[in-house]
Amino acid sequence: MKMERESRTAFREAEETLPPRECRLFRIEGRVQGVWFRESTRREAVPLGITGYAKNMADGSVEVLACGEPGALDQLGKWLEQGPPMAMVEKVDWIVTATEPPDSFVTL
């Protein structure tokens, strides 16, 4: 019984020391399809420790689910406002979402 209690306590302490994570759902509008936006987003996200996805939407926008530390998400958000060299970003909106963070970052 004592060992089980110690295990739970150690797990809670470890959990409390983990940096906070959240998921943000971004929608990027402008000339963002056909300019390597999704792959460039993945290349920006992975070194920041961000997981999620980037996918083209039927209306010509790109949707990005990004899960990670708030500071890293802020950095990615700033990058999304510019995008890769050939993109012409007109608008970026985002919301915090309760999505379960995926294990990696993929392009869809």
mmCIF file with all atom_site columns, N, CA, C and O in Angstrom, residues 13-61:
data_model
loop_
_atom_site.group_PDB
_atom_site.id
_atom_site.type_symbol
_atom_site.label_atom_id
_atom_site.label_alt_id
_atom_site.label_comp_id
_atom_site.label_asym_id
_atom_site.label_entity_id
_atom_site.label_seq_id
_atom_site.pdbx_PDB_ins_code
_atom_site.Cartn_x
_atom_site.Cartn_y
_atom_site.Cartn_z
_atom_site.occupancy
_atom_site.B_iso_or_equiv
_atom_site.pdbx_formal_charge
_atom_site.auth_seq_id
_atom_site.auth_comp_id
_atom_site.auth_asym_id
_atom_site.auth_atom_id
_atom_site.pdbx_PDB_model_num
ATOM 1   N N  . GLU A 1 13 ? 3.884   14.569 -8.873  1.00 0.00 ? 13 GLU A N  1
ATOM 2   C CA . GLU A 1 13 ? 4.973   15.548 -8.839  1.00 0.00 ? 13 GLU A CA 1
ATOM 3   C C  . GLU A 1 13 ? 5.613   15.700 -10.213 1.00 0.00 ? 13 GLU A C  1
ATOM 4   O O  . GLU A 1 13 ? 5.920   16.803 -10.646 1.00 0.00 ? 13 GLU A O  1
ATOM 5   N N  . ALA A 1 14 ? 5.811   14.589 -10.910 1.00 0.00 ? 14 ALA A N  1
ATOM 6   C CA . ALA A 1 14 ? 6.380   14.645 -12.264 1.00 0.00 ? 14 ALA A CA 1
ATOM 7   C C  . ALA A 1 14 ? 5.439   15.383 -13.200 1.00 0.00 ? 14 ALA A C  1
ATOM 8   O O  . ALA A 1 14 ? 5.868   16.193 -14.030 1.00 0.00 ? 14 ALA A O  1
ATOM 9   N N  . GLU A 1 15 ? 4.144   15.128 -13.084 1.00 0.00 ? 15 GLU A N  1
ATOM 10  C CA . GLU A 1 15 ? 3.154   15.774 -13.922 1.00 0.00 ? 15 GLU A CA 1
ATOM 11  C C  . GLU A 1 15 ? 3.147   17.283 -13.679 1.00 0.00 ? 15 GLU A C  1
ATOM 12  O O  . GLU A 1 15 ? 3.010   18.070 -14.607 1.00 0.00 ? 15 GLU A O  1
ATOM 13  N N  . GLU A 1 16 ? 3.313   17.703 -12.415 1.00 0.00 ? 16 GLU A N  1
ATOM 14  C CA . GLU A 1 16 ? 3.302   19.118 -12.077 1.00 0.00 ? 16 GLU A CA 1
ATOM 15  C C  . GLU A 1 16 ? 4.525   19.850 -12.621 1.00 0.00 ? 16 GLU A C  1
ATOM 16  O O  . GLU A 1 16 ? 4.478   21.055 -12.832 1.00 0.00 ? 16 GLU A O  1
ATOM 17  N N  . THR A 1 17 ? 5.629   19.160 -12.864 1.00 0.00 ? 17 THR A N  1
ATOM 18  C CA . THR A 1 17 ? 6.836   19.809 -13.374 1.00 0.00 ? 17 THR A CA 1
ATOM 19  C C  . THR A 1 17 ? 6.862   19.887 -14.896 1.00 0.00 ? 17 THR A C  1
ATOM 20  O O  . THR A 1 17 ? 7.714   20.561 -15.453 1.00 0.00 ? 17 THR A O  1
ATOM 21  N N  . LEU A 1 18 ? 5.943   19.187 -15.568 1.00 0.00 ? 18 LEU A N  1
ATOM 22  C CA . LEU A 1 18 ? 5.883   19.267 -17.022 1.00 0.00 ? 18 LEU A CA 1
ATOM 23  C C  . LEU A 1 18 ? 5.411   20.651 -17.436 1.00 0.00 ? 18 LEU A C  1
ATOM 24  O O  . LEU A 1 18 ? 4.558   21.249 -16.792 1.00 0.00 ? 18 LEU A O  1
ATOM 25  N N  . PRO A 1 19 ? 5.980   21.199 -18.518 1.00 0.00 ? 19 PRO A N  1
ATOM 26  C CA . PRO A 1 19 ? 5.521   22.499 -18.978 1.00 0.00 ? 19 PRO A CA 1
ATOM 27  C C  . PRO A 1 19 ? 4.054   22.408 -19.417 1.00 0.00 ? 19 PRO A C  1
ATOM 28  O O  . PRO A 1 19 ? 3.617   21.359 -19.911 1.00 0.00 ? 19 PRO A O  1
ATOM 29  N N  . PRO A 1 20 ? 3.294   23.480 -19.268 1.00 0.00 ? 20 PRO A N  1
ATOM 30  C CA . PRO A 1 20 ? 1.889   23.446 -19.686 1.00 0.00 ? 20 PRO A CA 1
ATOM 31  C C  . PRO A 1 20 ? 1.791   23.263 -21.199 1.00 0.00 ? 20 PRO A C  1
ATOM 32  O O  . PRO A 1 20 ? 2.620   23.784 -21.939 1.00 0.00 ? 20 PRO A O  1
ATOM 33  N N  . ARG A 1 21 ? 0.797   22.511 -21.629 1.00 0.00 ? 21 ARG A N  1
ATOM 34  C CA . ARG A 1 21 ? 0.560   22.300 -23.059 1.00 0.00 ? 21 ARG A CA 1
ATOM 35  C C  . ARG A 1 21 ? -0.867  22.713 -23.376 1.00 0.00 ? 21 ARG A C  1
ATOM 36  O O  . ARG A 1 21 ? -1.757  22.558 -22.557 1.00 0.00 ? 21 ARG A O  1
ATOM 37  N N  . GLU A 1 22 ? -1.040  23.226 -24.563 1.00 0.00 ? 22 GLU A N  1
ATOM 38  C CA . GLU A 1 22 ? -2.380  23.514 -25.048 1.00 0.00 ? 22 GLU A CA 1
ATOM 39  C C  . GLU A 1 22 ? -2.414  23.259 -26.541 1.00 0.00 ? 22 GLU A C  1
ATOM 40  O O  . GLU A 1 22 ? -1.370  23.112 -27.178 1.00 0.00 ? 22 GLU A O  1
ATOM 41  N N  . CYS A 1 23 ? -3.616  23.183 -27.077 1.00 0.00 ? 23 CYS A N  1
ATOM 42  C CA . CYS A 1 23 ? -3.793  23.002 -28.511 1.00 0.00 ? 23 CYS A CA 1
ATOM 43  C C  . CYS A 1 23 ? -4.517  24.223 -29.069 1.00 0.00 ? 23 CYS A C  1
ATOM 44  O O  . CYS A 1 23 ? -5.495  24.698 -28.487 1.00 0.00 ? 23 CYS A O  1
ATOM 45  N N  . ARG A 1 24 ? -3.998  24.710 -30.174 1.00 0.00 ? 24 ARG A N  1
ATOM 46  C CA . ARG A 1 24 ? -4.631  25.830 -30.876 1.00 0.00 ? 24 ARG A CA 1
ATOM 47  C C  . ARG A 1 24 ? -4.956  25.392 -32.296 1.00 0.00 ? 24 ARG A C  1
ATOM 48  O O  . ARG A 1 24 ? -4.156  24.731 -32.952 1.00 0.00 ? 24 ARG A O  1
ATOM 49  N N  . LEU A 1 25 ? -6.126  25.786 -32.755 1.00 0.00 ? 25 LEU A N  1
ATOM 50  C CA . LEU A 1 25 ? -6.554  25.507 -34.116 1.00 0.00 ? 25 LEU A CA 1
ATOM 51  C C  . LEU A 1 25 ? -6.467  26.814 -34.896 1.00 0.00 ? 25 LEU A C  1
ATOM 52  O O  . LEU A 1 25 ? -7.164  27.775 -34.581 1.00 0.00 ? 25 LEU A O  1
ATOM 53  N N  . PHE A 1 26 ? -5.560  26.848 -35.881 1.00 0.00 ? 26 PHE A N  1
ATOM 54  C CA . PHE A 1 26 ? -5.340  28.036 -36.704 1.00 0.00 ? 26 PHE A CA 1
ATOM 55  C C  . PHE A 1 26 ? -6.035  27.870 -38.047 1.00 0.00 ? 26 PHE A C  1
ATOM 56  O O  . PHE A 1 26 ? -6.113  26.761 -38.579 1.00 0.00 ? 26 PHE A O  1
ATOM 57  N N  . ARG A 1 27 ? -6.498  28.978 -38.609 1.00 0.00 ? 27 ARG A N  1
ATOM 58  C CA . ARG A 1 27 ? -6.994  28.991 -39.985 1.00 0.00 ? 27 ARG A CA 1
ATOM 59  C C  . ARG A 1 27 ? -6.269  30.136 -40.676 1.00 0.00 ? 27 ARG A C  1
ATOM 60  O O  . ARG A 1 27 ? -6.325  31.282 -40.226 1.00 0.00 ? 27 ARG A O  1
ATOM 61  N N  . ILE A 1 28 ? -5.562  29.789 -41.761 1.00 0.00 ? 28 ILE A N  1
ATOM 62  C CA . ILE A 1 28 ? -4.742  30.766 -42.473 1.00 0.00 ? 28 ILE A CA 1
ATOM 63  C C  . ILE A 1 28 ? -5.353  30.986 -43.851 1.00 0.00 ? 28 ILE A C  1
ATOM 64  O O  . ILE A 1 28 ? -5.595  30.029 -44.595 1.00 0.00 ? 28 ILE A O  1
ATOM 65  N N  . GLU A 1 29 ? -5.589  32.255 -44.192 1.00 0.00 ? 29 GLU A N  1
ATOM 66  C CA . GLU A 1 29 ? -6.197  32.596 -45.484 1.00 0.00 ? 29 GLU A CA 1
ATOM 67  C C  . GLU A 1 29 ? -5.236  33.427 -46.314 1.00 0.00 ? 29 GLU A C  1
ATOM 68  O O  . GLU A 1 29 ? -4.360  34.090 -45.781 1.00 0.00 ? 29 GLU A O  1
ATOM 69  N N  . GLY A 1 30 ? -5.430  33.375 -47.620 1.00 0.00 ? 30 GLY A N  1
ATOM 70  C CA . GLY A 1 30 ? -4.593  34.097 -48.572 1.00 0.00 ? 30 GLY A CA 1
ATOM 71  C C  . GLY A 1 30 ? -4.105  33.123 -49.623 1.00 0.00 ? 30 GLY A C  1
ATOM 72  O O  . GLY A 1 30 ? -4.752  32.105 -49.896 1.00 0.00 ? 30 GLY A O  1
ATOM 73  N N  . ARG A 1 31 ? -2.947  33.426 -50.216 1.00 0.00 ? 31 ARG A N  1
ATOM 74  C CA . ARG A 1 31 ? -2.356  32.464 -51.153 1.00 0.00 ? 31 ARG A CA 1
ATOM 75  C C  . ARG A 1 31 ? -1.504  31.524 -50.316 1.00 0.00 ? 31 ARG A C  1
ATOM 76  O O  . ARG A 1 31 ? -0.319  31.757 -50.063 1.00 0.00 ? 31 ARG A O  1
ATOM 77  N N  . VAL A 1 32 ? -2.146  30.450 -49.846 1.00 0.00 ? 32 VAL A N  1
ATOM 78  C CA . VAL A 1 32 ? -1.492  29.536 -48.911 1.00 0.00 ? 32 VAL A CA 1
ATOM 79  C C  . VAL A 1 32 ? -1.528  28.078 -49.380 1.00 0.00 ? 32 VAL A C  1
ATOM 80  O O  . VAL A 1 32 ? -0.999  27.206 -48.695 1.00 0.00 ? 32 VAL A O  1
ATOM 81  N N  . GLN A 1 33 ? -2.131  27.831 -50.520 1.00 0.00 ? 33 GLN A N  1
ATOM 82  C CA . GLN A 1 33 ? -2.091  26.483 -51.079 1.00 0.00 ? 33 GLN A CA 1
ATOM 83  C C  . GLN A 1 33 ? -1.221  26.503 -52.334 1.00 0.00 ? 33 GLN A C  1
ATOM 84  O O  . GLN A 1 33 ? -1.203  27.479 -53.078 1.00 0.00 ? 33 GLN A O  1
ATOM 85  N N  . GLY A 1 34 ? -0.475  25.416 -52.531 1.00 0.00 ? 34 GLY A N  1
ATOM 86  C CA . GLY A 1 34 ? 0.404   25.333 -53.697 1.00 0.00 ? 34 GLY A CA 1
ATOM 87  C C  . GLY A 1 34 ? 1.707   26.098 -53.516 1.00 0.00 ? 34 GLY A C  1
ATOM 88  O O  . GLY A 1 34 ? 2.402   26.373 -54.498 1.00 0.00 ? 34 GLY A O  1
ATOM 89  N N  . VAL A 1 35 ? 2.041   26.472 -52.275 1.00 0.00 ? 35 VAL A N  1
ATOM 90  C CA . VAL A 1 35 ? 3.267   27.231 -52.009 1.00 0.00 ? 35 VAL A CA 1
ATOM 91  C C  . VAL A 1 35 ? 4.095   26.566 -50.911 1.00 0.00 ? 35 VAL A C  1
ATOM 92  O O  . VAL A 1 35 ? 4.888   27.217 -50.230 1.00 0.00 ? 35 VAL A O  1
ATOM 93  N N  . TRP A 1 36 ? 3.910   25.275 -50.683 1.00 0.00 ? 36 TRP A N  1
ATOM 94  C CA . TRP A 1 36 ? 4.628   24.499 -49.659 1.00 0.00 ? 36 TRP A CA 1
ATOM 95  C C  . TRP A 1 36 ? 4.298   24.952 -48.239 1.00 0.00 ? 36 TRP A C  1
ATOM 96  O O  . TRP A 1 36 ? 5.113   24.823 -47.328 1.00 0.00 ? 36 TRP A O  1
ATOM 97  N N  . PHE A 1 37 ? 3.100   25.475 -48.047 1.00 0.00 ? 37 PHE A N  1
ATOM 98  C CA . PHE A 1 37 ? 2.726   25.978 -46.730 1.00 0.00 ? 37 PHE A CA 1
ATOM 99  C C  . PHE A 1 37 ? 2.665   24.860 -45.689 1.00 0.00 ? 37 PHE A C  1
ATOM 100 O O  . PHE A 1 37 ? 3.194   24.996 -44.587 1.00 0.00 ? 37 PHE A O  1
ATOM 101 N N  . ARG A 1 38 ? 2.027   23.751 -46.022 1.00 0.00 ? 38 ARG A N  1
ATOM 102 C CA . ARG A 1 38 ? 1.864   22.667 -45.045 1.00 0.00 ? 38 ARG A CA 1
ATOM 103 C C  . ARG A 1 38 ? 3.204   22.072 -44.626 1.00 0.00 ? 38 ARG A C  1
ATOM 104 O O  . ARG A 1 38 ? 3.480   21.916 -43.432 1.00 0.00 ? 38 ARG A O  1
ATOM 105 N N  . GLU A 1 39 ? 4.049   21.742 -45.574 1.00 0.00 ? 39 GLU A N  1
ATOM 106 C CA . GLU A 1 39 ? 5.352   21.148 -45.250 1.00 0.00 ? 39 GLU A CA 1
ATOM 107 C C  . GLU A 1 39 ? 6.239   22.151 -44.517 1.00 0.00 ? 39 GLU A C  1
ATOM 108 O O  . GLU A 1 39 ? 6.948   21.803 -43.577 1.00 0.00 ? 39 GLU A O  1
ATOM 109 N N  . SER A 1 40 ? 6.197   23.406 -44.925 1.00 0.00 ? 40 SER A N  1
ATOM 110 C CA . SER A 1 40 ? 6.981   24.435 -44.239 1.00 0.00 ? 40 SER A CA 1
ATOM 111 C C  . SER A 1 40 ? 6.504   24.600 -42.798 1.00 0.00 ? 40 SER A C  1
ATOM 112 O O  . SER A 1 40 ? 7.310   24.800 -41.888 1.00 0.00 ? 40 SER A O  1
ATOM 113 N N  . THR A 1 41 ? 5.204   24.495 -42.587 1.00 0.00 ? 41 THR A N  1
ATOM 114 C CA . THR A 1 41 ? 4.655   24.580 -41.232 1.00 0.00 ? 41 THR A CA 1
ATOM 115 C C  . THR A 1 41 ? 5.164   23.413 -40.390 1.00 0.00 ? 41 THR A C  1
ATOM 116 O O  . THR A 1 41 ? 5.566   23.601 -39.233 1.00 0.00 ? 41 THR A O  1
ATOM 117 N N  . ARG A 1 42 ? 5.170   22.222 -40.959 1.00 0.00 ? 42 ARG A N  1
ATOM 118 C CA . ARG A 1 42 ? 5.677   21.050 -40.229 1.00 0.00 ? 42 ARG A CA 1
ATOM 119 C C  . ARG A 1 42 ? 7.142   21.271 -39.847 1.00 0.00 ? 42 ARG A C  1
ATOM 120 O O  . ARG A 1 42 ? 7.551   21.004 -38.717 1.00 0.00 ? 42 ARG A O  1
ATOM 121 N N  . ARG A 1 43 ? 7.928   21.793 -40.786 1.00 0.00 ? 43 ARG A N  1
ATOM 122 C CA . ARG A 1 43 ? 9.352   22.037 -40.517 1.00 0.00 ? 43 ARG A CA 1
ATOM 123 C C  . ARG A 1 43 ? 9.573   23.098 -39.439 1.00 0.00 ? 43 ARG A C  1
ATOM 124 O O  . ARG A 1 43 ? 10.581  23.077 -38.747 1.00 0.00 ? 43 ARG A O  1
ATOM 125 N N  . GLU A 1 44 ? 8.662   24.023 -39.308 1.00 0.00 ? 44 GLU A N  1
ATOM 126 C CA . GLU A 1 44 ? 8.751   25.031 -38.239 1.00 0.00 ? 44 GLU A CA 1
ATOM 127 C C  . GLU A 1 44 ? 8.289   24.444 -36.906 1.00 0.00 ? 44 GLU A C  1
ATOM 128 O O  . GLU A 1 44 ? 8.853   24.743 -35.857 1.00 0.00 ? 44 GLU A O  1
ATOM 129 N N  . ALA A 1 45 ? 7.256   23.614 -36.941 1.00 0.00 ? 45 ALA A N  1
ATOM 130 C CA . ALA A 1 45 ? 6.631   23.100 -35.719 1.00 0.00 ? 45 ALA A CA 1
ATOM 131 C C  . ALA A 1 45 ? 7.479   22.061 -34.994 1.00 0.00 ? 45 ALA A C  1
ATOM 132 O O  . ALA A 1 45 ? 7.604   22.092 -33.772 1.00 0.00 ? 45 ALA A O  1
ATOM 133 N N  . VAL A 1 46 ? 8.056   21.135 -35.727 1.00 0.00 ? 46 VAL A N  1
ATOM 134 C CA . VAL A 1 46 ? 8.764   20.005 -35.105 1.00 0.00 ? 46 VAL A CA 1
ATOM 135 C C  . VAL A 1 46 ? 9.901   20.462 -34.181 1.00 0.00 ? 46 VAL A C  1
ATOM 136 O O  . VAL A 1 46 ? 9.976   20.007 -33.036 1.00 0.00 ? 46 VAL A O  1
ATOM 137 N N  . PRO A 1 47 ? 10.793  21.358 -34.601 1.00 0.00 ? 47 PRO A N  1
ATOM 138 C CA . PRO A 1 47 ? 11.862  21.783 -33.685 1.00 0.00 ? 47 PRO A CA 1
ATOM 139 C C  . PRO A 1 47 ? 11.349  22.520 -32.433 1.00 0.00 ? 47 PRO A C  1
ATOM 140 O O  . PRO A 1 47 ? 12.034  22.583 -31.423 1.00 0.00 ? 47 PRO A O  1
ATOM 141 N N  . LEU A 1 48 ? 10.135  23.057 -32.521 1.00 0.00 ? 48 LEU A N  1
ATOM 142 C CA . LEU A 1 48 ? 9.541   23.740 -31.376 1.00 0.00 ? 48 LEU A CA 1
ATOM 143 C C  . LEU A 1 48 ? 8.846   22.767 -30.422 1.00 0.00 ? 48 LEU A C  1
ATOM 144 O O  . LEU A 1 48 ? 8.285   23.183 -29.407 1.00 0.00 ? 48 LEU A O  1
ATOM 145 N N  . GLY A 1 49 ? 8.839   21.476 -30.771 1.00 0.00 ? 49 GLY A N  1
ATOM 146 C CA . GLY A 1 49 ? 8.181   20.479 -29.932 1.00 0.00 ? 49 GLY A CA 1
ATOM 147 C C  . GLY A 1 49 ? 6.672   20.476 -30.095 1.00 0.00 ? 49 GLY A C  1
ATOM 148 O O  . GLY A 1 49 ? 5.945   19.987 -29.230 1.00 0.00 ? 49 GLY A O  1
ATOM 149 N N  . ILE A 1 50 ? 6.197   21.005 -31.197 1.00 0.00 ? 50 ILE A N  1
ATOM 150 C CA . ILE A 1 50 ? 4.762   21.095 -31.465 1.00 0.00 ? 50 ILE A CA 1
ATOM 151 C C  . ILE A 1 50 ? 4.306   19.882 -32.249 1.00 0.00 ? 50 ILE A C  1
ATOM 152 O O  . ILE A 1 50 ? 4.961   19.463 -33.201 1.00 0.00 ? 50 ILE A O  1
ATOM 153 N N  . THR A 1 51 ? 3.176   19.321 -31.848 1.00 0.00 ? 51 THR A N  1
ATOM 154 C CA . THR A 1 51 ? 2.551   18.227 -32.577 1.00 0.00 ? 51 THR A CA 1
ATOM 155 C C  . THR A 1 51 ? 1.234   18.735 -33.167 1.00 0.00 ? 51 THR A C  1
ATOM 156 O O  . THR A 1 51 ? 0.717   19.766 -32.755 1.00 0.00 ? 51 THR A O  1
ATOM 157 N N  . GLY A 1 52 ? 0.713   18.002 -34.141 1.00 0.00 ? 52 GLY A N  1
ATOM 158 C CA . GLY A 1 52 ? -0.558  18.392 -34.757 1.00 0.00 ? 52 GLY A CA 1
ATOM 159 C C  . GLY A 1 52 ? -0.574  18.073 -36.231 1.00 0.00 ? 52 GLY A C  1
ATOM 160 O O  . GLY A 1 52 ? -0.020  17.058 -36.673 1.00 0.00 ? 52 GLY A O  1
ATOM 161 N N  . TYR A 1 53 ? -1.190  18.967 -37.007 1.00 0.00 ? 53 TYR A N  1
ATOM 162 C CA . TYR A 1 53 ? -1.279  18.738 -38.452 1.00 0.00 ? 53 TYR A CA 1
ATOM 163 C C  . TYR A 1 53 ? -1.462  20.061 -39.183 1.00 0.00 ? 53 TYR A C  1
ATOM 164 O O  . TYR A 1 53 ? -1.828  21.082 -38.589 1.00 0.00 ? 53 TYR A O  1
ATOM 165 N N  . ALA A 1 54 ? -1.224  20.017 -40.489 1.00 0.00 ? 54 ALA A N  1
ATOM 166 C CA . ALA A 1 54 ? -1.540  21.110 -41.400 1.00 0.00 ? 54 ALA A CA 1
ATOM 167 C C  . ALA A 1 54 ? -2.261  20.497 -42.579 1.00 0.00 ? 54 ALA A C  1
ATOM 168 O O  . ALA A 1 54 ? -1.791  19.496 -43.136 1.00 0.00 ? 54 ALA A O  1
ATOM 169 N N  . LYS A 1 55 ? -3.413  21.064 -42.930 1.00 0.00 ? 55 LYS A N  1
ATOM 170 C CA . LYS A 1 55 ? -4.146  20.507 -44.073 1.00 0.00 ? 55 LYS A CA 1
ATOM 171 C C  . LYS A 1 55 ? -4.818  21.600 -44.881 1.00 0.00 ? 55 LYS A C  1
ATOM 172 O O  . LYS A 1 55 ? -5.213  22.637 -44.345 1.00 0.00 ? 55 LYS A O  1
ATOM 173 N N  . ASN A 1 56 ? -4.902  21.350 -46.189 1.00 0.00 ? 56 ASN A N  1
ATOM 174 C CA . ASN A 1 56 ? -5.599  22.250 -47.096 1.00 0.00 ? 56 ASN A CA 1
ATOM 175 C C  . ASN A 1 56 ? -7.096  22.092 -46.911 1.00 0.00 ? 56 ASN A C  1
ATOM 176 O O  . ASN A 1 56 ? -7.594  20.975 -46.755 1.00 0.00 ? 56 ASN A O  1
ATOM 177 N N  . MET A 1 57 ? -7.800  23.213 -46.968 1.00 0.00 ? 57 MET A N  1
ATOM 178 C CA . MET A 1 57 ? -9.252  23.196 -46.864 1.00 0.00 ? 57 MET A CA 1
ATOM 179 C C  . MET A 1 57 ? -9.859  23.489 -48.232 1.00 0.00 ? 57 MET A C  1
ATOM 180 O O  . MET A 1 57 ? -9.210  24.112 -49.093 1.00 0.00 ? 57 MET A O  1
ATOM 181 N N  . ALA A 1 58 ? -11.089 23.070 -48.431 1.00 0.00 ? 58 ALA A N  1
ATOM 182 C CA . ALA A 1 58 ? -11.766 23.232 -49.720 1.00 0.00 ? 58 ALA A CA 1
ATOM 183 C C  . ALA A 1 58 ? -11.917 24.698 -50.127 1.00 0.00 ? 58 ALA A C  1
ATOM 184 O O  . ALA A 1 58 ? -11.948 25.014 -51.313 1.00 0.00 ? 58 ALA A O  1
ATOM 185 N N  . ASP A 1 59 ? -11.966 25.625 -49.162 1.00 0.00 ? 59 ASP A N  1
ATOM 186 C CA . ASP A 1 59 ? -12.149 27.041 -49.477 1.00 0.00 ? 59 ASP A CA 1
ATOM 187 C C  . ASP A 1 59 ? -10.837 27.751 -49.817 1.00 0.00 ? 59 ASP A C  1
ATOM 188 O O  . ASP A 1 59 ? -10.803 28.960 -49.999 1.00 0.00 ? 59 ASP A O  1
ATOM 189 N N  . GLY A 1 60 ? -9.718  27.007 -49.881 1.00 0.00 ? 60 GLY A N  1
ATOM 190 C CA . GLY A 1 60 ? -8.424  27.591 -50.236 1.00 0.00 ? 60 GLY A CA 1
ATOM 191 C C  . GLY A 1 60 ? -7.574  27.987 -49.041 1.00 0.00 ? 60 GLY A C  1
ATOM 192 O O  . GLY A 1 60 ? -6.436  28.407 -49.200 1.00 0.00 ? 60 GLY A O  1
ATOM 193 N N  . SER A 1 61 ? -8.118  27.855 -47.850 1.00 0.00 ? 61 SER A N  1
ATOM 194 C CA . SER A 1 61 ? -7.346  28.176 -46.639 1.00 0.00 ? 61 SER A CA 1
ATOM 195 C C  . SER A 1 61 ? -6.557  26.948 -46.198 1.00 0.00 ? 61 SER A C  1
ATOM 196 O O  . SER A 1 61 ? -6.694  25.864 -46.764 1.00 0.00 ? 61 SER A O  1
#
